[in-house]
């Protein structure tokens, strides 16, 4: 994926993509002191709309709060700048990457508490994260030898750059073993999440997803799909899930802003259900993507229209 668009927003200004530069001794480069979001805009019948924009922006500020990173802009300013950037780049569908990080503030680990973060918003086109056709065909995954982070080491509820070292280990190992993605267990051996996605398991028409205490990032897509599945009449339970449930599931799917809703057809080489996208997964996908095509009524006000 070569992320690129004509313009990017950096510290309050829209500028040519190439002009957004940081110093090589930036704090975030050395110590991972960054927080970020992954957001998508979809081309709806009423033009491009950012999905669950306030929730993503809130999570960016929450992540920053946990690490005491000062974002010198309001949430409204970040959201309006995002809409403006989409318009300036003339994007219809977009992946949006806001980030706040400690820049050229000196190299002490104890950053000056008054230091202002550098803030960037990028918006560009990005297709299916787990590959062309993954949404229909599903993917093969493996349980990772790496666990997700322990709660008292780094908080997984913060979407912080440093957490993605764990994700890189999981995703890298999965790739070397021929899997599209790795599923990590938490430090207690229960199912946590993928390197960049939450997970749902379907058994006997009930949906199960690990709780926030399982070392997961509480995903906004996870929340969306929980609401949509309940709307469809399914029971959704947030509970601790044992590894073997992956092998005995009728259906499994992963979800995230970038990955969207991806069926899993095998885990560790063991076929899941019929070994293809299951009917409940398909129904939930249809309802999810229907939000953007207009087939699913947006009762929740989840679409933030860029040209409103
Ligand atoms: N877990 C991790 C580790 C992630 O990086 C992501 C993607 N942001 C998710 C879960 C899914 O979160 P969301 O649905 O909010 O994109």
Coordinates of C-alpha atoms and ligand atoms in Angstrom, one line a residue:
X1 CA 0.0 0.0 0.0
X2 CA 1.5 3.3 -1.0
X3 CA -0.4 5.9 0.9
X4 CA -0.6 9.1 -1.0
X5 CA -2.9 12.0 -1.8
X6 CA -2.2 15.5 -3.1
X7 CA -2.8 17.2 0.3
X8 CA -2.2 16.5 3.9
X9 CA -3.1 18.4 7.1
X10 CA -0.3 19.1 9.5
X11 CA -0.4 21.2 12.6
X12 CA -3.4 23.2 11.5
X13 CA -2.5 23.7 7.9
X14 CA -3.4 21.9 4.7
X15 CA -0.2 21.5 2.6
X16 CA 1.2 19.4 -0.2
X17 CA 1.8 15.8 0.9
X18 CA 5.6 16.0 0.6
X19 CA 5.8 19.0 2.9
X20 CA 4.7 17.3 6.1
X21 CA 8.1 16.5 7.6
X22 CA 9.4 15.7 11.1
X23 CA 12.9 15.7 12.6
X24 CA 14.8 12.3 12.8
X25 CA 15.1 12.8 16.6
X26 CA 11.4 13.1 17.1
X27 CA 10.4 11.6 20.4
X28 CA 7.8 9.3 18.8
X29 CA 10.3 7.7 16.4
X30 CA 12.5 6.7 19.3
X31 CA 10.0 5.9 22.0
X32 CA 6.7 5.2 20.2
X33 CA 5.0 8.2 21.8
X34 CA 2.1 8.6 19.3
X35 CA -1.6 8.0 19.3
X36 CA -3.7 7.6 16.2
X37 CA -6.9 6.6 14.6
X38 CA -8.0 4.7 11.5
X39 CA -11.2 6.1 10.1
X40 CA -13.1 5.5 6.8
X41 CA -15.2 7.7 4.6
X42 CA -17.6 6.0 2.2
X43 CA -19.2 7.3 -1.0
X44 CA -22.9 7.3 -0.1
X45 CA -25.8 8.4 -2.3
X46 CA -25.4 11.8 -0.5
X47 CA -21.7 12.0 -1.2
X48 CA -18.7 11.1 0.9
X49 CA -19.5 10.5 4.6
X50 CA -17.1 9.8 7.4
X51 CA -18.3 6.8 9.4
X52 CA -18.6 7.3 13.2
X53 CA -16.5 10.4 13.0
X54 CA -17.1 11.7 16.6
X55 CA -16.5 8.3 18.1
X56 CA -13.1 7.9 16.4
X57 CA -12.2 11.5 17.3
X58 CA -13.1 10.9 20.9
X59 CA -11.0 7.8 21.0
X60 CA -8.0 9.8 19.6
X61 CA -8.4 12.3 22.4
X62 CA -8.9 9.5 25.0
X63 CA -5.7 7.7 23.8
X64 CA -3.9 11.0 24.1
X65 CA -5.3 11.6 27.6
X66 CA -4.0 8.2 28.8
X67 CA -0.5 9.1 27.7
X68 CA -0.8 12.8 28.7
X69 CA -0.2 13.9 25.1
X70 CA -1.5 17.5 24.6
X71 CA -3.5 17.9 21.4
X72 CA -3.6 21.7 20.8
X73 CA -6.8 21.4 18.7
X74 CA -10.4 20.8 19.5
X75 CA -12.3 17.7 18.4
X76 CA -14.5 19.9 16.2
X77 CA -11.4 21.4 14.5
X78 CA -10.0 17.9 13.8
X79 CA -13.3 16.8 12.3
X80 CA -13.8 19.9 10.2
X81 CA -10.2 19.7 9.0
X82 CA -10.8 16.1 8.0
X83 CA -13.9 17.0 6.0
X84 CA -12.0 19.8 4.3
X85 CA -9.1 17.5 3.5
X86 CA -11.4 15.0 1.9
X87 CA -12.9 17.8 -0.2
X88 CA -9.4 19.2 -1.2
X89 CA -8.2 15.8 -2.2
X90 CA -11.4 15.2 -4.1
X91 CA -11.9 11.8 -2.4
X92 CA -15.1 9.7 -2.5
X93 CA -13.9 6.7 -0.5
X94 CA -11.1 7.4 1.9
X95 CA -9.0 5.9 4.7
X96 CA -8.3 8.6 7.2
X97 CA -5.3 8.6 9.5
X98 CA -5.3 11.3 12.2
X99 CA -2.3 11.0 14.6
X100 CA -0.8 13.0 17.4
X101 CA 2.8 12.5 18.4
X102 CA 5.6 14.0 20.4
X103 CA 8.0 15.5 17.9
X104 CA 11.2 17.5 18.2
X105 CA 10.9 18.1 22.0
X106 CA 14.2 16.6 23.1
X107 CA 15.0 13.0 23.9
X108 CA 14.3 12.7 27.6
X109 CA 11.8 9.9 28.4
X110 CA 9.9 12.2 30.8
X111 CA 8.5 14.5 28.2
X112 CA 7.9 18.1 29.3
X113 CA 4.2 17.9 30.4
X114 CA 3.5 21.2 28.5
X115 CA 5.0 19.9 25.2
X116 CA 2.5 20.3 22.4
X117 CA 2.0 17.3 20.2
X118 CA 2.4 17.4 16.5
X119 CA -0.9 16.5 14.9
X120 CA -1.4 15.2 11.4
X121 CA -4.4 14.1 9.4
X122 CA -3.9 12.1 6.2
X123 CA -6.8 11.0 3.9
X124 CA -6.2 8.7 0.9
X125 CA -7.7 5.8 -1.0
X126 CA -7.2 2.4 0.5
X127 CA -8.9 -0.9 -0.6
X128 CA -9.5 -4.1 1.3
X129 CA -6.9 -4.3 4.1
X130 CA -6.7 -8.1 4.0
X131 CA -6.6 -8.3 0.2
X132 CA -8.8 -8.2 -2.9
X133 CA -11.7 -10.5 -2.5
X134 CA -11.2 -11.3 1.2
X135 CA -14.6 -10.0 2.1
X136 CA -16.4 -12.6 0.0
X137 CA -13.9 -15.5 0.0
X138 CA -12.7 -15.2 3.6
X139 CA -9.2 -15.7 4.9
X140 CA -7.1 -18.4 6.5
X141 CA -5.6 -17.4 9.9
X142 CA -3.5 -18.9 12.6
X143 CA -3.2 -18.5 16.4
X144 CA -0.1 -16.4 17.1
X145 CA 2.7 -17.5 19.3
X146 CA 2.7 -13.9 20.6
X147 CA 0.2 -12.9 23.2
X148 CA -1.4 -9.5 23.3
X149 CA -0.2 -7.0 25.9
X150 CA -0.8 -7.5 29.6
X151 CA -3.1 -4.8 31.1
X152 CA -0.5 -3.6 33.5
X153 CA 2.2 -3.2 30.9
X154 CA 0.6 -1.0 28.1
X155 CA -3.1 -0.2 28.0
X156 CA -4.6 -1.7 24.9
X157 CA -7.6 0.6 25.2
X158 CA -5.3 3.4 23.9
X159 CA -4.7 3.2 20.2
X160 CA -1.0 4.1 20.7
X161 CA 1.8 3.7 18.1
X162 CA 3.9 1.6 20.5
X163 CA 1.1 -1.0 20.8
X164 CA 1.6 -1.8 17.2
X165 CA 5.0 -3.4 17.8
X166 CA 2.9 -6.3 19.3
X167 CA 0.7 -6.2 16.2
X168 CA 3.7 -6.3 13.9
X169 CA 5.0 -9.4 15.6
X170 CA 1.6 -11.1 15.2
X171 CA 1.0 -10.0 11.6
X172 CA 4.6 -10.8 10.5
X173 CA 4.6 -14.2 12.0
X174 CA 1.2 -15.0 10.4
X175 CA 2.5 -13.9 7.0
X176 CA 5.6 -16.1 7.3
X177 CA 3.3 -19.1 8.1
X178 CA 1.2 -18.4 5.1
X179 CA -1.8 -16.9 6.9
X180 CA -3.6 -13.7 6.1
X181 CA -3.7 -12.7 9.7
X182 CA -2.8 -13.9 13.2
X183 CA -5.2 -14.3 16.1
X184 CA -3.5 -13.5 19.4
X185 CA -4.4 -14.9 22.8
X186 CA -4.3 -12.7 25.9
X187 CA -1.8 -13.4 28.7
X188 CA -4.3 -15.8 30.3
X189 CA -4.6 -17.8 27.1
X190 CA -8.0 -16.7 26.1
X191 CA -8.8 -15.3 22.7
X192 CA -7.9 -11.6 22.3
X193 CA -8.0 -10.2 18.8
X194 CA -6.2 -10.0 15.5
X195 CA -3.2 -7.7 14.9
X196 CA -5.5 -5.0 13.7
X197 CA -9.1 -6.4 14.0
X198 CA -11.5 -7.6 16.7
X199 CA -13.1 -11.0 16.4
X200 CA -16.6 -12.6 16.5
X201 CA -17.4 -16.2 16.8
X202 CA -20.8 -17.6 15.8
X203 CA -22.1 -20.8 17.4
X204 CA -25.7 -22.0 17.4
X205 CA -26.8 -18.6 16.1
X206 CA -25.2 -16.8 19.1
X207 CA -22.4 -14.3 18.5
X208 CA -19.5 -14.2 21.0
X209 CA -16.7 -11.6 21.2
X210 CA -14.0 -11.2 23.8
X211 CA -14.5 -8.5 26.5
X212 CA -12.4 -5.3 26.8
X213 CA -10.4 -7.0 29.6
X214 CA -9.0 -9.5 27.1
X215 CA -6.2 -7.1 25.9
X216 CA -8.2 -5.8 23.0
X217 CA -8.7 -2.4 21.5
X218 CA -12.4 -1.9 22.0
X219 CA -13.1 -1.4 18.3
X220 CA -15.7 0.9 16.9
X221 CA -16.6 -1.6 14.2
X222 CA -17.0 -4.2 17.0
X223 CA -19.5 -1.9 18.6
X224 CA -21.3 -1.2 15.3
X225 CA -21.6 -4.9 14.5
X226 CA -22.9 -5.7 18.0
X227 CA -25.6 -3.1 17.5
X228 CA -26.4 -4.3 13.9
X229 CA -26.5 -8.0 15.0
X230 CA -28.9 -7.3 17.8
X231 CA -31.0 -5.3 15.4
X232 CA -31.1 -8.5 13.3
X233 CA -32.4 -10.4 16.3
X234 CA -29.2 -12.2 17.3
X235 CA -27.9 -12.5 20.8
X236 CA -24.4 -11.1 21.2
X237 CA -22.4 -12.0 24.2
X238 CA -19.2 -10.3 25.3
X239 CA -17.4 -13.0 27.2
X240 CA -14.1 -14.8 27.7
X241 CA -13.5 -17.3 24.8
X242 CA -11.3 -20.3 24.9
X243 CA -9.0 -21.1 21.9
X244 CA -10.7 -24.3 21.0
X245 CA -13.9 -22.3 20.3
X246 CA -12.1 -21.2 17.1
X247 CA -12.0 -24.7 15.9
X248 CA -15.6 -25.5 16.8
X249 CA -17.3 -22.3 15.6
X250 CA -20.0 -22.4 12.9
X251 CA -18.6 -19.1 11.6
X252 CA -15.9 -16.6 12.5
X253 CA -15.3 -13.1 11.3
X254 CA -12.9 -10.3 12.1
X255 CA -13.7 -6.7 11.9
X256 CA -12.1 -3.3 12.0
X257 CA -12.2 0.0 10.2
X258 CA -9.5 -1.0 7.7
X259 CA -10.4 -4.7 7.4
X260 CA -14.1 -4.0 7.5
X261 CA -15.9 -7.4 8.0
X262 CA -13.8 -10.4 6.9
X263 CA -15.0 -14.0 7.1
X264 CA -12.5 -16.6 8.4
X265 CA -12.5 -19.9 6.6
X266 CA -9.9 -21.7 8.6
X267 CA -7.8 -21.4 11.8
X268 CA -4.5 -23.3 12.2
X269 CA -5.5 -25.3 9.1
X270 CA -8.8 -26.5 10.7
X271 CA -11.8 -25.6 8.6
X272 CA -14.3 -23.3 10.2
X273 CA -17.9 -24.4 9.6
X274 CA -18.4 -24.9 5.8
X275 CA -15.0 -23.4 5.1
X276 CA -16.5 -20.4 3.5
X277 CA -18.3 -17.2 4.4
X278 CA -21.2 -18.2 6.6
X279 CA -24.8 -17.0 6.3
X280 CA -24.8 -14.9 9.5
X281 CA -21.5 -13.2 8.5
X282 CA -23.0 -12.4 5.1
X283 CA -26.1 -11.0 6.6
X284 CA -24.1 -8.7 9.0
X285 CA -21.8 -7.7 6.1
X286 CA -24.8 -6.8 4.0
X287 CA -26.3 -4.7 6.8
X288 CA -22.9 -3.0 7.5
X289 CA -22.2 -2.1 3.9
X290 CA -25.8 -1.2 3.5
X291 CA -25.2 1.8 5.7
X292 CA -23.0 3.2 3.0
X293 CA -25.1 2.3 0.0
X294 CA -28.3 3.6 1.7
X295 CA -29.9 0.1 1.9
X296 CA -29.5 0.1 5.7
X297 CA -31.2 3.1 7.3
X298 CA -28.7 5.1 9.4
X299 CA -30.9 5.3 12.5
X300 CA -28.0 6.1 14.7
X301 CA -26.6 9.2 12.8
X302 CA -23.3 7.4 12.2
X303 CA -22.6 9.1 8.8
X304 CA -21.0 12.5 8.9
X305 CA -21.6 14.0 5.4
X306 CA -18.5 15.7 4.1
X307 CA -20.5 18.1 1.9
X308 CA -23.4 18.8 4.3
Ligands
LIG1 N1 -7.8 -4.1 17.3 C1 -6.7 -3.5 16.9 C2 -5.4 -3.9 17.5 C3 -6.8 -2.5 15.9 O1 -5.7 -1.9 15.4 C4 -8.1 -2.2 15.3 C5 -8.1 -1.2 14.2 N2 -8.2 0.1 14.7 C6 -9.2 -2.8 15.8 C7 -9.0 -3.8 16.8 C8 -10.5 -2.5 15.3 O2 -10.9 -1.2 15.7 P1 -11.9 -0.3 14.9 O3 -13.1 -1.1 14.6 O4 -12.2 0.8 15.8 O5 -11.2 0.2 13.7

